[in-house]
Amino acid sequence: SVPGTKVELTVSCRNLLDMDTFSKSDPVVVLFVQGSGSSEWKEFGRTEVIDNTLNPDFVRKFVLDYYFEEKQNLRFDVDSQRCAWAQDFLGQAFVALGEVIGSQRGRLERALTGVPGKRCGTILLLAEELSNCRDIVTMQLCANKLDKKDFFGKSDPFLVFYRSNEDGTFTICHKTEVVKNTLNPVWQPFTIPVRALCNGDYDRTVKIDVYDWDRDGSHDFIGEFATSYRELSRAQSQFTVYEVLNPRKKCKKKKYVNSGTVTLLSFSVESEFTFVDYIRGGRGGVSPHCCGRGAGCGGGADGLCALGMPSQPTSLHYASPYQLSAYALALKAVGEIIQDYDSDKLFPAYGFGAKLPPDGKISHQFPLNNNEDNPSCAGIEGVLESYLQSLRTVQLYGPTNFAPVINQVAGAAAQVTDGSQYHVLLIITDGVISDMLQTKEAIVTASALPMSIIIVGVGPAEFEAMEELDGDEVRVSSRGRYAERDIVQFVPFRDYVDDSGNQVLSMARLAKDVLAEIPEQLLSYMKTRDIKPRRAD
């Protein structure tokens, strides 16, 4: 297969262990992957939890990059969710992705093991290569006069969507929410990728089952109907009504008409654009800015108290004849990758937290090349050169203020907001931050602009303050305003330093992690502003 081919894994289990006393298990499957040449297992993702069943068919898929030339080992752990913090282990299976793809029709059944003296059941894996179709569908359905299934009340209906496979079988691809106690439900609009619905084949059958939800997991079948993506898409101009049929009832009752109807209320399609679409189309040109405390690049630079003098081997800025300093390494690692996306290769580079010559004035934002009118440096090599030159002329000095340099780059980002420019601010710091409130305010303001902020922490400091700025867990807020997007990515450099002293490996590890969120952050800006990629000529 071509490197990077996307493969979707659908997971089901059969005859799982029953670990619950008063009901059946509530299974969830967790997928772990092994890195190339590594024995370490890392969690890749997990399915949803399905309550009260020993034979789950999971809706949530795993989408993996498939490489023919690599052995991609997978581990599936099946657990029963007892409560939010506790699980029972039901078994596990080890398999290579190539085994699943190489199996007949891309289907593999493997026995679960790991619970001594017990038969743990089996896991069924279905691999299907995803088409390149990137359209996303939003649709809404309602139903009318569905069969009543509950003795004391009306039904609690929900829909289950299945796409047909090439061998005539069906794979679950979506479940709606349950609408309680009604025979005329209106379900919430939902969004699903076209490839999940029909794998890009517009005439492939889409089967929809209607169920009445029951607390014990034994949902009652109301009926079914079939359609296709092409048929559904006609609803853009007209309502489409489907008869819900129950084959058993149809056979038994001569006067049977249907078990109700389902109406497609709305159906719209939009393309899901990728990072590459924007880059290729000339939008989203990435403009890096560096800073370091005391010196840095397109970001900020840190001060004296924490860093020591650059001429001392203990300083984080110290560069021996044989090795780059921690600051320079971080700068080079990120800058060398990001400069490939910048057309003019000119990087504004600033320092902060230093006394400047000739009068020792303290500055929280000064150009590393000493040129106020044009702080840009030619490429990362130019930034490094200006950084090293600056270290010889300024005196590093606290406090360390992030806000001025963030506001400086935000000002540049605010000049062009049509998506043709996207700014990345790289801040390299020792972690001692003196203006947390102002920095939060600056980040909240910047989150509405086409920019991202990367913070690399160097040295042995505790970085709790930096973690707070990285909005992965809790969105950054200031004075009651929340950041519109998560635009900050923080990593401590020490986590990436290779034990053997291999600086190339250290830089590769750092760059991979620190740049991981940039594509998604750029896409989130474009999407919220409804900016489409330009067509590449």
mmCIF file of N, CA, C and O in Angstrom, residues 161-246:
data_model
loop_
_atom_site.group_PDB
_atom_site.id
_atom_site.type_symbol
_atom_site.label_atom_id
_atom_site.label_comp_id
_atom_site.label_asym_id
_atom_site.label_seq_id
_atom_site.Cartn_x
_atom_site.Cartn_y
_atom_site.Cartn_z
ATOM 1 N N PHE A 161 -27.521 3.473 11.987
ATOM 2 C CA PHE A 161 -27.154 3.486 10.571
ATOM 3 C C PHE A 161 -26.073 2.439 10.301
ATOM 4 O O PHE A 161 -25.137 2.297 11.088
ATOM 5 N N TYR A 162 -26.227 1.723 9.185
ATOM 6 C CA TYR A 162 -25.225 0.737 8.757
ATOM 7 C C TYR A 162 -24.844 1.013 7.314
ATOM 8 O O TYR A 162 -25.708 1.310 6.486
ATOM 9 N N ARG A 163 -23.551 0.920 7.020
ATOM 10 C CA ARG A 163 -23.153 0.961 5.603
ATOM 11 C C ARG A 163 -22.924 -0.470 5.135
ATOM 12 O O ARG A 163 -22.495 -1.338 5.912
ATOM 13 N N SER A 164 -23.215 -0.731 3.876
ATOM 14 C CA SER A 164 -23.006 -2.089 3.363
ATOM 15 C C SER A 164 -21.552 -2.259 2.944
ATOM 16 O O SER A 164 -20.907 -1.300 2.496
ATOM 17 N N ASN A 165 -21.057 -3.460 3.115
ATOM 18 C CA ASN A 165 -19.692 -3.790 2.722
ATOM 19 C C ASN A 165 -19.711 -4.474 1.365
ATOM 20 O O ASN A 165 -20.766 -4.894 0.874
ATOM 21 N N GLU A 166 -18.523 -4.613 0.786
ATOM 22 C CA GLU A 166 -18.448 -5.191 -0.553
ATOM 23 C C GLU A 166 -18.913 -6.636 -0.580
ATOM 24 O O GLU A 166 -19.332 -7.145 -1.617
ATOM 25 N N ASP A 167 -18.868 -7.319 0.571
ATOM 26 C CA ASP A 167 -19.291 -8.735 0.588
ATOM 27 C C ASP A 167 -20.760 -8.898 0.975
ATOM 28 O O ASP A 167 -21.219 -10.003 1.246
ATOM 29 N N GLY A 168 -21.500 -7.776 1.037
ATOM 30 C CA GLY A 168 -22.938 -7.877 1.314
ATOM 31 C C GLY A 168 -23.304 -7.779 2.783
ATOM 32 O O GLY A 168 -24.487 -7.725 3.131
ATOM 33 N N THR A 169 -22.300 -7.745 3.667
ATOM 34 C CA THR A 169 -22.589 -7.592 5.098
ATOM 35 C C THR A 169 -22.714 -6.105 5.423
ATOM 36 O O THR A 169 -22.481 -5.254 4.564
ATOM 37 N N PHE A 170 -23.079 -5.812 6.684
ATOM 38 C CA PHE A 170 -23.274 -4.414 7.090
ATOM 39 C C PHE A 170 -22.389 -4.063 8.277
ATOM 40 O O PHE A 170 -22.151 -4.895 9.155
ATOM 41 N N THR A 171 -21.933 -2.813 8.296
ATOM 42 C CA THR A 171 -21.105 -2.302 9.397
ATOM 43 C C THR A 171 -21.791 -1.085 10.003
ATOM 44 O O THR A 171 -22.154 -0.147 9.284
ATOM 45 N N ILE A 172 -21.941 -1.097 11.321
ATOM 46 C CA ILE A 172 -22.577 0.034 12.012
ATOM 47 C C ILE A 172 -21.718 1.286 11.841
ATOM 48 O O ILE A 172 -20.491 1.229 11.931
ATOM 49 N N CYS A 173 -22.358 2.424 11.549
ATOM 50 C CA CYS A 173 -21.567 3.646 11.374
ATOM 51 C C CYS A 173 -22.107 4.848 12.152
ATOM 52 O O CYS A 173 -21.421 5.852 12.272
ATOM 53 N N HIS A 174 -23.330 4.763 12.684
ATOM 54 C CA HIS A 174 -23.839 5.886 13.488
ATOM 55 C C HIS A 174 -25.054 5.440 14.300
ATOM 56 O O HIS A 174 -25.850 4.620 13.845
ATOM 57 N N LYS A 175 -25.159 5.995 15.506
ATOM 58 C CA LYS A 175 -26.373 5.840 16.331
ATOM 59 C C LYS A 175 -26.855 7.223 16.701
ATOM 60 O O LYS A 175 -26.050 8.062 17.124
ATOM 61 N N THR A 176 -28.156 7.461 16.575
ATOM 62 C CA THR A 176 -28.688 8.736 17.057
ATOM 63 C C THR A 176 -28.877 8.655 18.571
ATOM 64 O O THR A 176 -28.745 7.589 19.169
ATOM 65 N N GLU A 177 -29.231 9.787 19.158
ATOM 66 C CA GLU A 177 -29.602 9.777 20.574
ATOM 67 C C GLU A 177 -30.996 9.150 20.722
ATOM 68 O O GLU A 177 -31.725 9.006 19.734
ATOM 69 N N VAL A 178 -31.342 8.772 21.940
ATOM 70 C CA VAL A 178 -32.673 8.233 22.249
ATOM 71 C C VAL A 178 -33.609 9.401 22.555
ATOM 72 O O VAL A 178 -33.254 10.302 23.318
ATOM 73 N N VAL A 179 -34.791 9.396 21.935
ATOM 74 C CA VAL A 179 -35.827 10.385 22.277
ATOM 75 C C VAL A 179 -36.883 9.648 23.105
ATOM 76 O O VAL A 179 -37.491 8.693 22.634
ATOM 77 N N LYS A 180 -37.061 10.081 24.341
ATOM 78 C CA LYS A 180 -37.877 9.325 25.295
ATOM 79 C C LYS A 180 -39.383 9.544 25.097
ATOM 80 O O LYS A 180 -39.834 10.655 24.804
ATOM 81 N N ASN A 181 -40.111 8.433 25.265
ATOM 82 C CA ASN A 181 -41.571 8.428 25.438
ATOM 83 C C ASN A 181 -42.326 9.186 24.334
ATOM 84 O O ASN A 181 -43.089 10.099 24.586
ATOM 85 N N THR A 182 -42.100 8.757 23.102
ATOM 86 C CA THR A 182 -42.822 9.379 21.979
ATOM 87 C C THR A 182 -42.844 8.417 20.797
ATOM 88 O O THR A 182 -41.916 7.621 20.603
ATOM 89 N N LEU A 183 -43.910 8.482 20.009
ATOM 90 C CA LEU A 183 -43.992 7.726 18.760
ATOM 91 C C LEU A 183 -43.719 8.635 17.565
ATOM 92 O O LEU A 183 -43.742 8.185 16.418
ATOM 93 N N ASN A 184 -43.457 9.916 17.861
ATOM 94 C CA ASN A 184 -43.190 10.913 16.813
ATOM 95 C C ASN A 184 -41.912 11.694 17.128
ATOM 96 O O ASN A 184 -41.946 12.910 17.319
ATOM 97 N N PRO A 185 -40.777 10.988 17.226
ATOM 98 C CA PRO A 185 -39.540 11.653 17.661
ATOM 99 C C PRO A 185 -38.956 12.572 16.584
ATOM 100 O O PRO A 185 -39.109 12.330 15.391
ATOM 101 N N VAL A 186 -38.286 13.621 17.058
ATOM 102 C CA VAL A 186 -37.464 14.462 16.179
ATOM 103 C C VAL A 186 -36.040 14.377 16.731
ATOM 104 O O VAL A 186 -35.774 14.805 17.851
ATOM 105 N N TRP A 187 -35.146 13.766 15.957
ATOM 106 C CA TRP A 187 -33.762 13.614 16.429
ATOM 107 C C TRP A 187 -32.947 14.857 16.122
ATOM 108 O O TRP A 187 -33.256 15.602 15.180
ATOM 109 N N GLN A 188 -31.917 15.077 16.915
ATOM 110 C CA GLN A 188 -31.019 16.218 16.714
ATOM 111 C C GLN A 188 -30.267 16.049 15.392
ATOM 112 O O GLN A 188 -29.972 14.919 14.981
ATOM 113 N N PRO A 189 -29.943 17.151 14.714
ATOM 114 C CA PRO A 189 -29.083 17.030 13.523
ATOM 115 C C PRO A 189 -27.746 16.402 13.923
ATOM 116 O O PRO A 189 -27.262 16.620 15.033
ATOM 117 N N PHE A 190 -27.176 15.602 13.037
ATOM 118 C CA PHE A 190 -25.863 15.030 13.334
ATOM 119 C C PHE A 190 -24.992 15.090 12.089
ATOM 120 O O PHE A 190 -25.481 15.246 10.967
ATOM 121 N N THR A 191 -23.686 14.988 12.320
ATOM 122 C CA THR A 191 -22.705 15.095 11.244
ATOM 123 C C THR A 191 -21.940 13.787 11.124
ATOM 124 O O THR A 191 -21.568 13.188 12.138
ATOM 125 N N ILE A 192 -21.724 13.346 9.883
ATOM 126 C CA ILE A 192 -20.998 12.089 9.651
ATOM 127 C C ILE A 192 -20.194 12.220 8.359
ATOM 128 O O ILE A 192 -20.691 12.779 7.372
ATOM 129 N N PRO A 193 -18.940 11.748 8.331
ATOM 130 C CA PRO A 193 -18.176 11.791 7.086
ATOM 131 C C PRO A 193 -18.826 10.886 6.029
ATOM 132 O O PRO A 193 -19.315 9.798 6.364
ATOM 133 N N VAL A 194 -18.810 11.333 4.777
ATOM 134 C CA VAL A 194 -19.396 10.526 3.699
ATOM 135 C C VAL A 194 -18.700 9.175 3.617
ATOM 136 O O VAL A 194 -19.332 8.146 3.375
ATOM 137 N N ARG A 195 -17.370 9.159 3.858
ATOM 138 C CA ARG A 195 -16.650 7.881 3.749
ATOM 139 C C ARG A 195 -17.130 6.879 4.797
ATOM 140 O O ARG A 195 -17.096 5.678 4.582
ATOM 141 N N ALA A 196 -17.585 7.386 5.967
ATOM 142 C CA ALA A 196 -18.104 6.480 6.999
ATOM 143 C C ALA A 196 -19.469 5.937 6.600
ATOM 144 O O ALA A 196 -19.826 4.808 6.936
ATOM 145 N N LEU A 197 -20.229 6.741 5.870
ATOM 146 C CA LEU A 197 -21.587 6.364 5.478
ATOM 147 C C LEU A 197 -21.589 5.399 4.300
ATOM 148 O O LEU A 197 -22.400 4.465 4.252
ATOM 149 N N CYS A 198 -20.664 5.617 3.326
ATOM 150 C CA CYS A 198 -20.705 4.777 2.122
ATOM 151 C C CYS A 198 -19.337 4.555 1.495
ATOM 152 O O CYS A 198 -19.248 4.035 0.386
ATOM 153 N N ASN A 199 -18.278 4.960 2.192
ATOM 154 C CA ASN A 199 -16.905 4.828 1.702
ATOM 155 C C ASN A 199 -16.725 5.444 0.315
ATOM 156 O O ASN A 199 -15.963 4.964 -0.516
ATOM 157 N N GLY A 200 -17.471 6.534 0.062
ATOM 158 C CA GLY A 200 -17.316 7.248 -1.200
ATOM 159 C C GLY A 200 -18.108 6.665 -2.357
ATOM 160 O O GLY A 200 -18.115 7.220 -3.447
ATOM 161 N N ASP A 201 -18.794 5.523 -2.132
ATOM 162 C CA ASP A 201 -19.623 4.910 -3.170
ATOM 163 C C ASP A 201 -21.065 5.387 -2.964
ATOM 164 O O ASP A 201 -21.773 4.901 -2.085
ATOM 165 N N TYR A 202 -21.499 6.351 -3.786
ATOM 166 C CA TYR A 202 -22.778 7.022 -3.552
ATOM 167 C C TYR A 202 -23.987 6.102 -3.716
ATOM 168 O O TYR A 202 -25.076 6.409 -3.227
ATOM 169 N N ASP A 203 -23.815 4.967 -4.425
ATOM 170 C CA ASP A 203 -24.961 4.059 -4.637
ATOM 171 C C ASP A 203 -24.951 2.868 -3.686
ATOM 172 O O ASP A 203 -25.813 1.997 -3.771
ATOM 173 N N ARG A 204 -23.991 2.822 -2.797
ATOM 174 C CA ARG A 204 -23.917 1.718 -1.840
ATOM 175 C C ARG A 204 -25.093 1.809 -0.864
ATOM 176 O O ARG A 204 -25.457 2.897 -0.416
ATOM 177 N N THR A 205 -25.672 0.671 -0.521
ATOM 178 C CA THR A 205 -26.845 0.655 0.365
ATOM 179 C C THR A 205 -26.486 1.167 1.758
ATOM 180 O O THR A 205 -25.460 0.794 2.327
ATOM 181 N N VAL A 206 -27.353 2.022 2.268
ATOM 182 C CA VAL A 206 -27.282 2.451 3.667
ATOM 183 C C VAL A 206 -28.547 1.913 4.335
ATOM 184 O O VAL A 206 -29.660 2.236 3.915
ATOM 185 N N LYS A 207 -28.377 1.058 5.340
ATOM 186 C CA LYS A 207 -29.529 0.475 6.044
ATOM 187 C C LYS A 207 -29.722 1.204 7.360
ATOM 188 O O LYS A 207 -28.743 1.516 8.055
ATOM 189 N N ILE A 208 -30.977 1.494 7.691
ATOM 190 C CA ILE A 208 -31.269 2.208 8.933
ATOM 191 C C ILE A 208 -32.297 1.407 9.726
ATOM 192 O O ILE A 208 -33.390 1.105 9.224
ATOM 193 N N ASP A 209 -31.924 1.020 10.930
ATOM 194 C CA ASP A 209 -32.825 0.293 11.830
ATOM 195 C C ASP A 209 -33.414 1.255 12.851
ATOM 196 O O ASP A 209 -32.719 2.170 13.323
ATOM 197 N N VAL A 210 -34.664 1.040 13.195
ATOM 198 C CA VAL A 210 -35.339 1.842 14.220
ATOM 199 C C VAL A 210 -35.562 0.937 15.431
ATOM 200 O O VAL A 210 -36.122 -0.156 15.302
ATOM 201 N N TYR A 211 -35.093 1.382 16.589
ATOM 202 C CA TYR A 211 -35.212 0.601 17.818
ATOM 203 C C TYR A 211 -35.939 1.383 18.904
ATOM 204 O O TYR A 211 -35.918 2.621 18.913
ATOM 205 N N ASP A 212 -36.521 0.626 19.819
ATOM 206 C CA ASP A 212 -37.052 1.186 21.058
ATOM 207 C C ASP A 212 -36.044 0.864 22.154
ATOM 208 O O ASP A 212 -35.753 -0.311 22.411
ATOM 209 N N TRP A 213 -35.517 1.892 22.783
ATOM 210 C CA TRP A 213 -34.473 1.725 23.805
ATOM 211 C C TRP A 213 -35.038 1.101 25.072
ATOM 212 O O TRP A 213 -36.116 1.468 25.545
ATOM 213 N N ASP A 214 -34.322 0.107 25.619
ATOM 214 C CA ASP A 214 -34.664 -0.480 26.912
ATOM 215 C C ASP A 214 -33.453 -0.410 27.820
ATOM 216 O O ASP A 214 -32.322 -0.637 27.386
ATOM 217 N N ARG A 215 -33.708 -0.109 29.089
ATOM 218 C CA ARG A 215 -32.626 0.078 30.060
ATOM 219 C C ARG A 215 -31.723 -1.157 30.166
ATOM 220 O O ARG A 215 -30.518 -1.051 30.373
ATOM 221 N N ASP A 216 -32.299 -2.365 30.000
ATOM 222 C CA ASP A 216 -31.503 -3.583 30.196
ATOM 223 C C ASP A 216 -30.667 -3.955 28.971
ATOM 224 O O ASP A 216 -30.003 -4.985 28.945
ATOM 225 N N GLY A 217 -30.704 -3.115 27.945
ATOM 226 C CA GLY A 217 -29.869 -3.367 26.760
ATOM 227 C C GLY A 217 -30.540 -4.226 25.701
ATOM 228 O O GLY A 217 -30.019 -4.381 24.599
ATOM 229 N N SER A 218 -31.708 -4.797 26.015
ATOM 230 C CA SER A 218 -32.415 -5.640 25.034
ATOM 231 C C SER A 218 -33.365 -4.772 24.213
ATOM 232 O O SER A 218 -34.582 -4.892 24.310
ATOM 233 N N HIS A 219 -32.812 -3.875 23.427
ATOM 234 C CA HIS A 219 -33.619 -2.908 22.673
ATOM 235 C C HIS A 219 -34.560 -3.614 21.696
ATOM 236 O O HIS A 219 -34.171 -4.585 21.039
ATOM 237 N N ASP A 220 -35.785 -3.132 21.625
ATOM 238 C CA ASP A 220 -36.799 -3.763 20.765
ATOM 239 C C ASP A 220 -36.698 -3.221 19.351
ATOM 240 O O ASP A 220 -36.668 -2.004 19.133
ATOM 241 N N PHE A 221 -36.702 -4.138 18.392
ATOM 242 C CA PHE A 221 -36.643 -3.772 16.978
ATOM 243 C C PHE A 221 -38.019 -3.289 16.518
ATOM 244 O O PHE A 221 -39.015 -3.997 16.646
ATOM 245 N N ILE A 222 -38.085 -2.053 16.022
ATOM 246 C CA ILE A 222 -39.354 -1.519 15.505
ATOM 247 C C ILE A 222 -39.461 -1.794 14.011
ATOM 248 O O ILE A 222 -40.477 -2.261 13.513
ATOM 249 N N GLY A 223 -38.398 -1.530 13.271
ATOM 250 C CA GLY A 223 -38.422 -1.763 11.836
ATOM 251 C C GLY A 223 -37.177 -1.226 11.174
ATOM 252 O O GLY A 223 -36.251 -0.754 11.849
ATOM 253 N N GLU A 224 -37.159 -1.271 9.836
ATOM 254 C CA GLU A 224 -35.966 -0.868 9.107
ATOM 255 C C GLU A 224 -36.355 -0.277 7.758
ATOM 256 O O GLU A 224 -37.482 -0.462 7.276
ATOM 257 N N PHE A 225 -35.413 0.435 7.157
ATOM 258 C CA PHE A 225 -35.571 0.869 5.767
ATOM 259 C C PHE A 225 -34.187 1.039 5.174
ATOM 260 O O PHE A 225 -33.185 1.110 5.905
ATOM 261 N N ALA A 226 -34.110 1.060 3.845
ATOM 262 C CA ALA A 226 -32.815 1.166 3.164
ATOM 263 C C ALA A 226 -32.826 2.364 2.238
ATOM 264 O O ALA A 226 -33.875 2.766 1.714
ATOM 265 N N THR A 227 -31.666 2.935 2.040
ATOM 266 C CA THR A 227 -31.523 4.074 1.142
ATOM 267 C C THR A 227 -30.093 4.059 0.612
ATOM 268 O O THR A 227 -29.398 3.049 0.697
ATOM 269 N N SER A 228 -29.632 5.161 0.072
ATOM 270 C CA SER A 228 -28.243 5.293 -0.375
ATOM 271 C C SER A 228 -27.864 6.758 -0.217
ATOM 272 O O SER A 228 -28.735 7.621 -0.048
ATOM 273 N N TYR A 229 -26.570 7.022 -0.284
ATOM 274 C CA TYR A 229 -26.131 8.415 -0.165
ATOM 275 C C TYR A 229 -26.771 9.265 -1.272
ATOM 276 O O TYR A 229 -27.236 10.374 -1.033
ATOM 277 N N ARG A 230 -26.821 8.706 -2.489
ATOM 278 C CA ARG A 230 -27.377 9.469 -3.610
ATOM 279 C C ARG A 230 -28.837 9.830 -3.350
ATOM 280 O O ARG A 230 -29.276 10.950 -3.577
ATOM 281 N N GLU A 231 -29.588 8.849 -2.811
ATOM 282 C CA GLU A 231 -31.011 9.084 -2.528
ATOM 283 C C GLU A 231 -31.173 10.102 -1.398
ATOM 284 O O GLU A 231 -32.003 11.006 -1.467
ATOM 285 N N LEU A 232 -30.357 9.960 -0.362
ATOM 286 C CA LEU A 232 -30.422 10.904 0.759
ATOM 287 C C LEU A 232 -30.127 12.331 0.286
ATOM 288 O O LEU A 232 -30.753 13.289 0.731
ATOM 289 N N SER A 233 -29.176 12.451 -0.630
ATOM 290 C CA SER A 233 -28.747 13.791 -1.052
ATOM 291 C C SER A 233 -29.843 14.537 -1.818
ATOM 292 O O SER A 233 -29.815 15.754 -1.921
ATOM 293 N N ARG A 234 -30.820 13.794 -2.336
ATOM 294 C CA ARG A 234 -31.924 14.460 -3.037
ATOM 295 C C ARG A 234 -32.779 15.275 -2.080
ATOM 296 O O ARG A 234 -33.550 16.137 -2.493
ATOM 297 N N ALA A 235 -32.659 14.991 -0.786
ATOM 298 C CA ALA A 235 -33.453 15.711 0.222
ATOM 299 C C ALA A 235 -33.013 17.158 0.364
ATOM 300 O O ALA A 235 -33.624 17.920 1.101
ATOM 301 N N GLN A 236 -31.939 17.529 -0.331
ATOM 302 C CA GLN A 236 -31.532 18.934 -0.299
ATOM 303 C C GLN A 236 -32.604 19.815 -0.935
ATOM 304 O O GLN A 236 -32.707 20.995 -0.655
ATOM 305 N N SER A 237 -33.419 19.220 -1.819
ATOM 306 C CA SER A 237 -34.457 20.009 -2.493
ATOM 307 C C SER A 237 -35.874 19.592 -2.100
ATOM 308 O O SER A 237 -36.835 20.280 -2.413
ATOM 309 N N GLN A 238 -36.018 18.440 -1.407
ATOM 310 C CA GLN A 238 -37.371 17.996 -1.018
ATOM 311 C C GLN A 238 -37.297 17.080 0.195
ATOM 312 O O GLN A 238 -36.286 16.457 0.441
ATOM 313 N N PHE A 239 -38.385 17.023 0.981
ATOM 314 C CA PHE A 239 -38.468 16.064 2.078
ATOM 315 C C PHE A 239 -38.535 14.650 1.485
ATOM 316 O O PHE A 239 -39.192 14.425 0.477
ATOM 317 N N THR A 240 -37.875 13.700 2.122
ATOM 318 C CA THR A 240 -37.971 12.312 1.691
ATOM 319 C C THR A 240 -38.571 11.515 2.836
ATOM 320 O O THR A 240 -38.093 11.600 3.967
ATOM 321 N N VAL A 241 -39.620 10.751 2.539
ATOM 322 C CA VAL A 241 -40.300 9.951 3.565
ATOM 323 C C VAL A 241 -40.042 8.474 3.292
ATOM 324 O O VAL A 241 -40.223 7.998 2.164
ATOM 325 N N TYR A 242 -39.604 7.757 4.330
ATOM 326 C CA TYR A 242 -39.339 6.319 4.218
ATOM 327 C C TYR A 242 -40.321 5.544 5.088
ATOM 328 O O TYR A 242 -40.602 5.941 6.229
ATOM 329 N N GLU A 243 -40.819 4.442 4.547
ATOM 330 C CA GLU A 243 -41.652 3.545 5.347
ATOM 331 C C GLU A 243 -40.753 2.656 6.194
ATOM 332 O O GLU A 243 -39.783 2.080 5.689
ATOM 333 N N VAL A 244 -41.084 2.558 7.474
ATOM 334 C CA VAL A 244 -40.351 1.677 8.379
ATOM 335 C C VAL A 244 -41.056 0.325 8.374
ATOM 336 O O VAL A 244 -42.236 0.234 8.745
ATOM 337 N N LEU A 245 -40.355 -0.715 7.928
ATOM 338 C CA LEU A 245 -40.976 -2.035 7.791
ATOM 339 C C LEU A 245 -40.351 -3.038 8.749
ATOM 340 O O LEU A 245 -39.137 -3.053 8.939
ATOM 341 N N ASN A 246 -41.222 -3.872 9.336
ATOM 342 C CA ASN A 246 -40.772 -4.960 10.198
ATOM 343 C C ASN A 246 -41.077 -6.266 9.458
ATOM 344 O O ASN A 246 -42.242 -6.663 9.344
#
